Short mmCIF file of C-alpha atoms and ligand atoms in Angstrom, two decimals:
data_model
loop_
_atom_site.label_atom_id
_atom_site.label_comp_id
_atom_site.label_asym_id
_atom_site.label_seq_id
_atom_site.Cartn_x
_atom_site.Cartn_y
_atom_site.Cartn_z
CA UNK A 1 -40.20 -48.11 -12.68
CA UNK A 2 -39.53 -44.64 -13.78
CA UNK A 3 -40.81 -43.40 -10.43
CA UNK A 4 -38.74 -45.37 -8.30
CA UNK A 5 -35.64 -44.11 -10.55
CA UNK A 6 -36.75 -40.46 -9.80
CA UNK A 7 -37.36 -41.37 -6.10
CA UNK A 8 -33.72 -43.05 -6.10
CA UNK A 9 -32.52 -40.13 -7.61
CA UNK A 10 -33.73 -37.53 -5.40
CA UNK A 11 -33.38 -39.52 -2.51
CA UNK A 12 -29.91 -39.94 -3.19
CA UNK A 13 -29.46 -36.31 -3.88
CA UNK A 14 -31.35 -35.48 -0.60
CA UNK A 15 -29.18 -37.34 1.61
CA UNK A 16 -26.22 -36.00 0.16
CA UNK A 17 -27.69 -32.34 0.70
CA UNK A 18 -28.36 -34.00 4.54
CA UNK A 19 -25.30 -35.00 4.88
CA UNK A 20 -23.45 -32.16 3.78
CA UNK A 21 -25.69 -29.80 5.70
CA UNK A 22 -24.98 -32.07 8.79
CA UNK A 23 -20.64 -32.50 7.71
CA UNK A 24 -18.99 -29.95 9.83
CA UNK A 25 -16.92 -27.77 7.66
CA UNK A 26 -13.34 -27.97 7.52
CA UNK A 27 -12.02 -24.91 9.41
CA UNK A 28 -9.56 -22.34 7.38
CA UNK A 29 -6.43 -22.78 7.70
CA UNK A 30 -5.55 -19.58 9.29
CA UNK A 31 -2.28 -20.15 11.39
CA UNK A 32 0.43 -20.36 8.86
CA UNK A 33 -1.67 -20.41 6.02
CA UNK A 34 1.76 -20.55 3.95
CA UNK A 35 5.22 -20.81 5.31
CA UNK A 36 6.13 -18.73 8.14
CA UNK A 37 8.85 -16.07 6.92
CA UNK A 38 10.92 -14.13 9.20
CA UNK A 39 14.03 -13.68 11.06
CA UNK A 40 15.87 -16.05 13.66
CA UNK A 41 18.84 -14.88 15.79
CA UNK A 42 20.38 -18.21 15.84
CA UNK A 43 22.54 -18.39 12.65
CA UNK A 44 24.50 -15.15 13.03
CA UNK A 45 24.34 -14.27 17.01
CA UNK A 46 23.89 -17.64 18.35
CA UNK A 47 24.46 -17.52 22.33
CA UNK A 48 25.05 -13.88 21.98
CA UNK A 49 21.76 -12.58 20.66
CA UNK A 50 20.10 -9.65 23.11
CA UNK A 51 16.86 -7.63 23.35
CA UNK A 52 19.12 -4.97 21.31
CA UNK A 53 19.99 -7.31 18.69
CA UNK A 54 16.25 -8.01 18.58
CA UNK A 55 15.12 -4.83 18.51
CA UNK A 56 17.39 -3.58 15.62
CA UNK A 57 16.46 -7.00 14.12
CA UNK A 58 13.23 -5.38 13.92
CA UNK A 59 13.89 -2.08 12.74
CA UNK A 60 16.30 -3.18 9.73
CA UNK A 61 13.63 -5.83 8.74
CA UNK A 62 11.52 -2.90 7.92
CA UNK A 63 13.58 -0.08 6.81
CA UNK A 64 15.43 -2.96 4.42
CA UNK A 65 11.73 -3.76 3.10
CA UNK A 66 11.95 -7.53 4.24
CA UNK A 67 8.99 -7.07 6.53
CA UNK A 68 7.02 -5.44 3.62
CA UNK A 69 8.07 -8.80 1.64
CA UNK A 70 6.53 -10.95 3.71
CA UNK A 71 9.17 -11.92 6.71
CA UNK A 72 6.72 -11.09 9.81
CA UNK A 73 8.36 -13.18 12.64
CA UNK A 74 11.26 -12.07 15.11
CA UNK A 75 12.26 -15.12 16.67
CA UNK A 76 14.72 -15.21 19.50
CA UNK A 77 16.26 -18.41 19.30
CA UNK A 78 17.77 -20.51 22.75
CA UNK A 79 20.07 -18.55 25.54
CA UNK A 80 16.84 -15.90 26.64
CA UNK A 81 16.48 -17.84 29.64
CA UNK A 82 16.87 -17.01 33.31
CA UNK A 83 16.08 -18.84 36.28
CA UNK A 84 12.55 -20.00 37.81
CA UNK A 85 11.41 -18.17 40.62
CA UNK A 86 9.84 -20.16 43.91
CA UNK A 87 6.08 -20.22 42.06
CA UNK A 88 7.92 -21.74 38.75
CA UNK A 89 7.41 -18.67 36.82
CA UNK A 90 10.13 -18.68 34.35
CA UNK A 91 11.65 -15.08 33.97
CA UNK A 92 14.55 -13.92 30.85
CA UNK A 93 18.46 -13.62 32.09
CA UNK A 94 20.08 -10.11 31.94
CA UNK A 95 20.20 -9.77 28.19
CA UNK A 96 16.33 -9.26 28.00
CA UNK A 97 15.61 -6.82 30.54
CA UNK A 98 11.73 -7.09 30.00
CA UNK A 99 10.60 -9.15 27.52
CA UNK A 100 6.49 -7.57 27.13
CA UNK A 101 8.26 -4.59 26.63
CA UNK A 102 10.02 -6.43 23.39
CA UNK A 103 7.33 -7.84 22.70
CA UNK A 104 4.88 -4.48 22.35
CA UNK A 105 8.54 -2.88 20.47
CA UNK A 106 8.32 -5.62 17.86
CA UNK A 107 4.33 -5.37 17.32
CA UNK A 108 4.90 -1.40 17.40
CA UNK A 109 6.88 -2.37 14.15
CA UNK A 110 4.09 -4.47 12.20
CA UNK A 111 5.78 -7.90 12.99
CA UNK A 112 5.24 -10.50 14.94
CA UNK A 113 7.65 -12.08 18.18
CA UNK A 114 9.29 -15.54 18.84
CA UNK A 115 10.45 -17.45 21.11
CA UNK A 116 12.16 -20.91 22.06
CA UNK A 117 12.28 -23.55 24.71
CA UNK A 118 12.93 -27.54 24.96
CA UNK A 119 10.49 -29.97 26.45
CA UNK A 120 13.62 -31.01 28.66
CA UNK A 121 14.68 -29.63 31.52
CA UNK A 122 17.32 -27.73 29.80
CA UNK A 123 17.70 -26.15 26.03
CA UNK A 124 20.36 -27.23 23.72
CA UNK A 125 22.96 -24.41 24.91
CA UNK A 126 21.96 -25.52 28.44
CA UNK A 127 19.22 -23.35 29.64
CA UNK A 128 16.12 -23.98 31.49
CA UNK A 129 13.75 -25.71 29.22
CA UNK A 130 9.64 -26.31 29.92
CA UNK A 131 10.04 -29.95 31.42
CA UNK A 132 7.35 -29.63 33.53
CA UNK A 133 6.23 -26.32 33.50
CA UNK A 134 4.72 -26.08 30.10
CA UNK A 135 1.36 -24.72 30.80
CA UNK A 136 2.91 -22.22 33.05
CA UNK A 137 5.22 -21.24 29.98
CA UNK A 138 2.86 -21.23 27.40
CA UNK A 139 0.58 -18.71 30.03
CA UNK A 140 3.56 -16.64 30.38
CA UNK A 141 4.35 -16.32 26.75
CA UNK A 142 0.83 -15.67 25.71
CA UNK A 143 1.26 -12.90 28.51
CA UNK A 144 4.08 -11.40 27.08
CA UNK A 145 2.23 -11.45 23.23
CA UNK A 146 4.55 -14.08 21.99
CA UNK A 147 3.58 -15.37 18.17
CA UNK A 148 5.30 -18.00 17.47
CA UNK A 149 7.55 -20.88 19.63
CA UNK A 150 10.41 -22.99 18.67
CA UNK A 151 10.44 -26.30 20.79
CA UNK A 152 13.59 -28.00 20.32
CA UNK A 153 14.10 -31.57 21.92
CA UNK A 154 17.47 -31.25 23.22
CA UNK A 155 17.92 -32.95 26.59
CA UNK A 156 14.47 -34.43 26.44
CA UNK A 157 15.37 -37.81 24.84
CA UNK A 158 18.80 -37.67 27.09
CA UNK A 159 17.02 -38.20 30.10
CA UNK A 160 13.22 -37.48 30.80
CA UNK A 161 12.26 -38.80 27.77
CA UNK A 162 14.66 -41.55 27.93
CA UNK A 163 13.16 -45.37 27.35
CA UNK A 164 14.99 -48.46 28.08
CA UNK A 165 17.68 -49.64 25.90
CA UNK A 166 16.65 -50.89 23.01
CA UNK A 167 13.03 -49.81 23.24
CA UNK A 168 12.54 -47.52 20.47
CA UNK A 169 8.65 -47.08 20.11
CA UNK A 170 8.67 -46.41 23.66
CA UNK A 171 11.17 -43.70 23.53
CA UNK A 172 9.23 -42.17 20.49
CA UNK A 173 6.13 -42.41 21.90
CA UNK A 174 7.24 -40.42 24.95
CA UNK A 175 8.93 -37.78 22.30
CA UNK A 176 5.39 -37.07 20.41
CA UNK A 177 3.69 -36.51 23.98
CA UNK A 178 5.76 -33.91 24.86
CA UNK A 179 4.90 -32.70 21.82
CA UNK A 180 1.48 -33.14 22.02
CA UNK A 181 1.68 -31.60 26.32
CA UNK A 182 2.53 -28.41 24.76
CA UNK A 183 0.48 -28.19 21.82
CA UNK A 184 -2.39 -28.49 24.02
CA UNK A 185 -0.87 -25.82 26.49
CA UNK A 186 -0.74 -23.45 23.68
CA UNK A 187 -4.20 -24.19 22.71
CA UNK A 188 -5.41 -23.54 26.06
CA UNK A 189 -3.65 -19.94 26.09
CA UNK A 190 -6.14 -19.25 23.51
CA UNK A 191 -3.53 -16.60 21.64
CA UNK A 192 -2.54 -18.21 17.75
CA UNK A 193 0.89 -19.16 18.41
CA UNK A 194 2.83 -21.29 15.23
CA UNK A 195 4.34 -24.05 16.96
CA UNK A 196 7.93 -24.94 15.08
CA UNK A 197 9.71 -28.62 16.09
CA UNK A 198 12.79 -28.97 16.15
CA UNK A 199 14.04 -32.80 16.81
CA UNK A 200 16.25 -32.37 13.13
CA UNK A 201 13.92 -35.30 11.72
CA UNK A 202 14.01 -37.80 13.78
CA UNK A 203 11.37 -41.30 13.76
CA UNK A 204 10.44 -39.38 10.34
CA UNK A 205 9.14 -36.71 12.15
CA UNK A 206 6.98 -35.71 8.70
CA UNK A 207 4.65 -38.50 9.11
CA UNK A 208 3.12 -37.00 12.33
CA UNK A 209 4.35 -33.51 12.44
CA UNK A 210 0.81 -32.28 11.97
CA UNK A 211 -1.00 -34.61 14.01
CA UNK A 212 0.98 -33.53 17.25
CA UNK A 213 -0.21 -30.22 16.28
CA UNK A 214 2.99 -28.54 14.62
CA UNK A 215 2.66 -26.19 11.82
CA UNK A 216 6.29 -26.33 11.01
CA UNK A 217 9.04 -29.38 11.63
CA UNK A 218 13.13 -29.65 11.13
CA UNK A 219 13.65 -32.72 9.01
CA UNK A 220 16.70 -32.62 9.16
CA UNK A 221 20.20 -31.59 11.89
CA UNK A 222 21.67 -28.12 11.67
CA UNK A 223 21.91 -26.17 8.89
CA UNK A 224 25.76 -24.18 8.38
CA UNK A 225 27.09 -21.64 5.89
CA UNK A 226 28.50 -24.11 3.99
CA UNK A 227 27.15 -24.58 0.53
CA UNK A 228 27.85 -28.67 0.70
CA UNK A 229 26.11 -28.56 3.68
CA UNK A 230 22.94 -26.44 2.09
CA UNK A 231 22.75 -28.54 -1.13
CA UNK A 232 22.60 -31.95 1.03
CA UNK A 233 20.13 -30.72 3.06
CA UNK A 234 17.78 -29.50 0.07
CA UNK A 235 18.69 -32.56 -1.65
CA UNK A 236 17.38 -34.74 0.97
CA UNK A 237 13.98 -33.32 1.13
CA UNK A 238 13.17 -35.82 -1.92
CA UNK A 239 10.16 -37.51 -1.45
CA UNK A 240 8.58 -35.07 1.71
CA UNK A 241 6.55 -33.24 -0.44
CA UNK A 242 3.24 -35.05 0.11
CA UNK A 243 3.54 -34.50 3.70
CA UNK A 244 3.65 -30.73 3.78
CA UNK A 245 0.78 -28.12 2.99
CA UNK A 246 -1.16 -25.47 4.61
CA UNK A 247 -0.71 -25.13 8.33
CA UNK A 248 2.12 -27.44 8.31
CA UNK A 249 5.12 -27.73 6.82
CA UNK A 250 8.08 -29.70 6.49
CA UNK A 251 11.11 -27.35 7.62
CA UNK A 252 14.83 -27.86 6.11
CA UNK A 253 16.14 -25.17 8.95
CA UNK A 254 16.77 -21.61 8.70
CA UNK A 255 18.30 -19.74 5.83
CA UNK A 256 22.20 -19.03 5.75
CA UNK A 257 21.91 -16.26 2.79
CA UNK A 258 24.25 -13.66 3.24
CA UNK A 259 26.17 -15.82 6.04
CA UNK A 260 29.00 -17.17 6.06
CA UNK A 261 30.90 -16.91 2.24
CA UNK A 262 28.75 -18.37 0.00
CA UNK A 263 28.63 -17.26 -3.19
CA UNK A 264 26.06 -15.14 -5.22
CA UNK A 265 25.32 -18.13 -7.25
CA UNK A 266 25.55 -20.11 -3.69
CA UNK A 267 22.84 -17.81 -2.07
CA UNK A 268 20.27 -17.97 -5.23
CA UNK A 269 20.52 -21.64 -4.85
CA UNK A 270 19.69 -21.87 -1.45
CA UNK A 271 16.82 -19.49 -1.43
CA UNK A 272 15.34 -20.71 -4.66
CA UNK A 273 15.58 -24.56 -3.29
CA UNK A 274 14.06 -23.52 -0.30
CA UNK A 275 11.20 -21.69 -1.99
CA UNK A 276 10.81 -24.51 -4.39
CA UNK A 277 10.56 -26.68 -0.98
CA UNK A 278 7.71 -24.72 0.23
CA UNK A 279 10.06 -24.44 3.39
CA UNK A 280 9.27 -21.65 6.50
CA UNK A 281 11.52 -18.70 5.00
CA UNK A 282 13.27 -17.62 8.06
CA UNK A 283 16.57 -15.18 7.49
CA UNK A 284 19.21 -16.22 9.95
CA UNK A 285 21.82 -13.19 8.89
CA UNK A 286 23.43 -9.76 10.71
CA UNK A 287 20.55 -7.40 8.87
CA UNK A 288 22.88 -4.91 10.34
CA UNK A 289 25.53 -6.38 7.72
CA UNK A 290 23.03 -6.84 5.09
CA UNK A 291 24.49 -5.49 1.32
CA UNK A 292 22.03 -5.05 -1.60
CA UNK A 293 23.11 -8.32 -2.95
CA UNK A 294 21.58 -10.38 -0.18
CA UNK A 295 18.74 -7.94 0.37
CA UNK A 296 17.58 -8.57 -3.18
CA UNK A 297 17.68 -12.35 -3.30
CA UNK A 298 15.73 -12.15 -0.06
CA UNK A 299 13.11 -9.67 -0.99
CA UNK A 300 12.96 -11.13 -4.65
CA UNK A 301 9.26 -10.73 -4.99
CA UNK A 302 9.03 -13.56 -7.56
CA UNK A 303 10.92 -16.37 -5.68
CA UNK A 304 8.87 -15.33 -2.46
CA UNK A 305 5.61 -15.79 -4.60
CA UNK A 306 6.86 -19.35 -5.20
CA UNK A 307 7.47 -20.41 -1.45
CA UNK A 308 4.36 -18.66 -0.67
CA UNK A 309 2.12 -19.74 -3.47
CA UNK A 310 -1.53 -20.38 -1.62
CA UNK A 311 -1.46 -24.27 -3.23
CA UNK A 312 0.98 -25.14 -1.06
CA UNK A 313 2.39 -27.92 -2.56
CA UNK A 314 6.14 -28.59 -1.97
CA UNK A 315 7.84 -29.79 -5.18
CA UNK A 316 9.30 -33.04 -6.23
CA UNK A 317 12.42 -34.36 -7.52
CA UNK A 318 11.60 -34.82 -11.37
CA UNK A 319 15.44 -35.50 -12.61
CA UNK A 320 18.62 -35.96 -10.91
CA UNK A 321 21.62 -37.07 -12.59
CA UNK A 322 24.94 -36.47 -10.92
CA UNK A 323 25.13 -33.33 -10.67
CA UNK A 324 22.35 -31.81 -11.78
CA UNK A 325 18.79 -32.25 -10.25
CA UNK A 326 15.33 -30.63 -11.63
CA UNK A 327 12.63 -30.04 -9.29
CA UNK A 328 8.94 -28.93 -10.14
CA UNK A 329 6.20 -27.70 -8.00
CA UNK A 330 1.91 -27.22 -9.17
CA UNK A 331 1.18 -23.30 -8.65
CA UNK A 332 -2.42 -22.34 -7.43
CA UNK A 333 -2.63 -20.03 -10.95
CA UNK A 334 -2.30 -23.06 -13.28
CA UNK A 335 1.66 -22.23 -13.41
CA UNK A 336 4.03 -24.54 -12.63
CA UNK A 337 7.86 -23.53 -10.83
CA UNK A 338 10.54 -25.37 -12.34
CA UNK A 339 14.35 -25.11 -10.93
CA UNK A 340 17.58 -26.90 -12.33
CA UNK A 341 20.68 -27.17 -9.96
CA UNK A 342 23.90 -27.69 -10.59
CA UNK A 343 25.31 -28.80 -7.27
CA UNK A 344 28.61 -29.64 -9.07
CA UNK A 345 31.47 -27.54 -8.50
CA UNK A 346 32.39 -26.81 -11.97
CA UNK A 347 30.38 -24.78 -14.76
CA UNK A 348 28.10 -26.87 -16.65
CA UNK A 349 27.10 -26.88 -19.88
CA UNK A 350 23.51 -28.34 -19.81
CA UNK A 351 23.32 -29.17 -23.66
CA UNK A 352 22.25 -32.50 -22.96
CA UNK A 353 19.75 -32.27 -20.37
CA UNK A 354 16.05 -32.20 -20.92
CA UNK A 355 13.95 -29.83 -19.25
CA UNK A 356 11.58 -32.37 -18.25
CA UNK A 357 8.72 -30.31 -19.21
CA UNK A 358 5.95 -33.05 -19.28
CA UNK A 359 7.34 -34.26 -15.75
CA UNK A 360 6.57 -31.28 -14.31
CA UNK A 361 2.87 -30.30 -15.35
CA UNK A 362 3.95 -28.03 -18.20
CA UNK A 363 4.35 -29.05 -21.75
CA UNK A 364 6.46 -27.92 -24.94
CA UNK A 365 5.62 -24.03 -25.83
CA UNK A 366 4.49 -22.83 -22.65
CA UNK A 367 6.11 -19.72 -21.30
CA UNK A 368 8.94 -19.23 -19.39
CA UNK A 369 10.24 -16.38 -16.76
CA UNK A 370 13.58 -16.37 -15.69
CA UNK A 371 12.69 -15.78 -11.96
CA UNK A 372 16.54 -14.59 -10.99
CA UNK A 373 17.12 -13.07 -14.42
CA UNK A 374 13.66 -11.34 -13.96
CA UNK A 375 13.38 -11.67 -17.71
CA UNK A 376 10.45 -13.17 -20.01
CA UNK A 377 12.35 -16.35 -22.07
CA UNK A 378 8.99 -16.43 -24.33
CA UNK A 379 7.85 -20.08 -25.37
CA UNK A 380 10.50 -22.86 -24.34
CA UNK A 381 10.40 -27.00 -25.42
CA UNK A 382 12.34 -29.63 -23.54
CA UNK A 383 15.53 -28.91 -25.58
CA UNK A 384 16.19 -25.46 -24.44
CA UNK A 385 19.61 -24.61 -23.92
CA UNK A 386 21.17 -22.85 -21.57
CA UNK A 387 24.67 -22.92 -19.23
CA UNK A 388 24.99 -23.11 -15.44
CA UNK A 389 28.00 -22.06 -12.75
CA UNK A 390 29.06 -24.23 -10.56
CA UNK A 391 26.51 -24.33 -7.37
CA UNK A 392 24.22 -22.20 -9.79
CA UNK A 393 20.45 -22.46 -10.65
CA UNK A 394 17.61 -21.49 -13.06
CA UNK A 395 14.55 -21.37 -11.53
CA UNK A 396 11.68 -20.84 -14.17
CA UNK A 397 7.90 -19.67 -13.85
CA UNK A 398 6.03 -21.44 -16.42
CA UNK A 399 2.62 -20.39 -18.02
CA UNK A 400 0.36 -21.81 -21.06
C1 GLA B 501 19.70 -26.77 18.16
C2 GLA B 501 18.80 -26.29 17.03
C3 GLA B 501 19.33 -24.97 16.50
C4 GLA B 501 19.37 -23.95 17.63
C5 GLA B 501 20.20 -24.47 18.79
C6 GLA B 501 20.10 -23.57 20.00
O1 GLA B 501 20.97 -27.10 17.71
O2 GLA B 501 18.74 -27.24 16.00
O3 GLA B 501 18.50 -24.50 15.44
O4 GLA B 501 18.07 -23.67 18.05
O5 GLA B 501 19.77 -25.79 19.17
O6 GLA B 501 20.79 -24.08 21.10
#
């Protein structure tokens, strides 16, 4: 009896030792590891944006000390595009003269290039898009040394992509192979390119995201300077957070800090949201324009530590009552992030709100830092007190 319980025992513990010796390991994440951070022209130069602009992009993002931050991409959003030539080859209109040449300025500068097409014929502002060349463009930007592509659906699902009336599944099916057609082309380039979609959340594009090989999606439409705009958007991510992690990550668009007139209390709000998100951290202001103000909410060392925390895990909604919302996210140190908004126009006096401690990992008496405030609050419990302005936020780093 007592042998056949040690032979069941080692048994058992040999063919787990066989089967883990015969389990392939899962590869490293190495291709956005955490969420991409950068720069995009879209949000400031939109159709304007040249190799210039992209150039000096790259410059200010290291002499302003982003780049030594963490913000490593350039990405040159839609309206590079010139015309096909009478092999296909794709070549960049007027405003980028030579586009290796960017490319080798930008690596010269420690960072890292992108670039953006559609899986239609044409892009959103109504260039030439990859429909049926996307092996040929994903060769040509691998030529060039591009890092990182943007591939927004545009005037895919308008016509090429377009299913009969009615037929839904078919028109979504046809959506995540174009998807998939250029994943596979950028595999086959063999350069580690982070492939961004952009269909603004559409068929709940979070749910298979990763599995059509993105590393970043938009869940939601475009994002605007517009502090309503901002807090919906953030607001909306509710619920998302199980579907993002290493190597892929859900994407509520590119930052507006420093555009537009938002606020001080405006721009804290929408970076520390979008750190607490997890979300790709990618600038979308003049850097040529950029005041210490906005320079120091997007180099603050502490919220970037949150967005970037290796864990990866996006928070969750743990409170929301009209209009104030708590939102808490695990760090990989045993830490936990913990943010209150105030999306509510008017100063609030937060006298009666509980911190929600227990909801989010922590528990009464465990440290707090003021992350914006950059000051230790010492040991807080659920009734601490505090006051927030209108479209203001505390965003707290909690320890044991
Ligand atoms: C769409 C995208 C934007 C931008 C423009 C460019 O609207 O959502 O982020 O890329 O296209 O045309």
């Amino acid at each position: 009896m007592r042998s056949a319980l040690r032979c069941f025992i080692t048994c058992c513990a040999l063919s787990s030792l066989a089967l883990a010796q015969t389990k392939p390991a899962t590869p490293a994440v190495t291709l956005a590891a955490t969420p991409p951070m950068g720069w995009n022209s879209w949000n400031w130069f939109a159709g304007k944006v040249t190799d210039k602009d992209i150039r000096q992009a790259a410059d200010l993002m290291v002499s302003s000390g982003m780049r030594d931050a963490g913000y490593m991409y350039v990405n040159i959003d839609d309206t590079w595009e010139g015309q096909r030539d009478a092999n296909g080859v794709l070549h960049s209109n007027g405003k980028f003269p030579d586009m290796k040449a960017l490319a080798a300025y930008v690596h010269s500068r420690g960072l890292k290039l992108g670039i953006y097409s559609s899986p239609g014929p044409k892009t959103c502002a109504g260039y030439e898009g990859s429909y049926g060349h996307e092996q040929q463009d994903a060769d040509l930007y691998a030529s060039w040394g591009v890092d990182f592509l943007k591939y927004d659906l545009c005037s895919f699902s308008r016509n090429i992509g377009k299913a009969a009336p009615g037929d839904e599944q078919k028109q979504n099916e046809m959506m995540r192979a174009a998807y998939v057609k250029m994943h596979e082309a950028l595999l086959k380039t063999g350069r580690p390119i982070v492939y961004s979609l952009c269909q603004y959340g559409d068929d709940a594009v979070w749910q298979w995201g990763a599995q059509v090989g993105g590393n970043m999606w938009r869940t939601t439409g475009d994002i605007n300077p517009n502090f309503d705009r901002i807090s919906l958007i953030g607001r909306k991510q509710a619920g998302l957070s199980k579907y993002s992690g290493p190597g892929h990550w859900n994407d509520p668009d590119m930052l507006e800090v420093g555009n537009g007139k938002l606020s001080l209390d405006e721009n804290r709000s929408h970076m520390g949201m979008w750190a607490m998100l997890a979300a790709p951290l990618l600038a979308g202001n003049n850097l040529s324009m950029l005041t210490p103000e906005t320079n120091a909410i997007l180099t603050n060392r502490e919220i970037i530590a949150i967005d970037q925390d290796p864990l990866g895990r996006e928070a969750t909604r743990i409170f929301a009552e009209e209009p104030v919302e708590i939102w808490a996210r695990p760090l990989a140190n045993g830490d936990v992030a913990l943010a209150v908004f105030n999306f509510g126009g008017d100063v609030t006096f937060l006298r009666g709100i509980r911190m929600h401690l227990r909801e989010a990992g922590a528990a009464n008496g465990w440290k707090a830092r003021d992350v914006w405030a950059r000051k230790d609050l010492g040991r807080i419990n659920d009734k601490h007190k505090f006051t927030l302005p209108g479209h203001g936020s505390l965003v707290l780093r909690l320890s044991r």
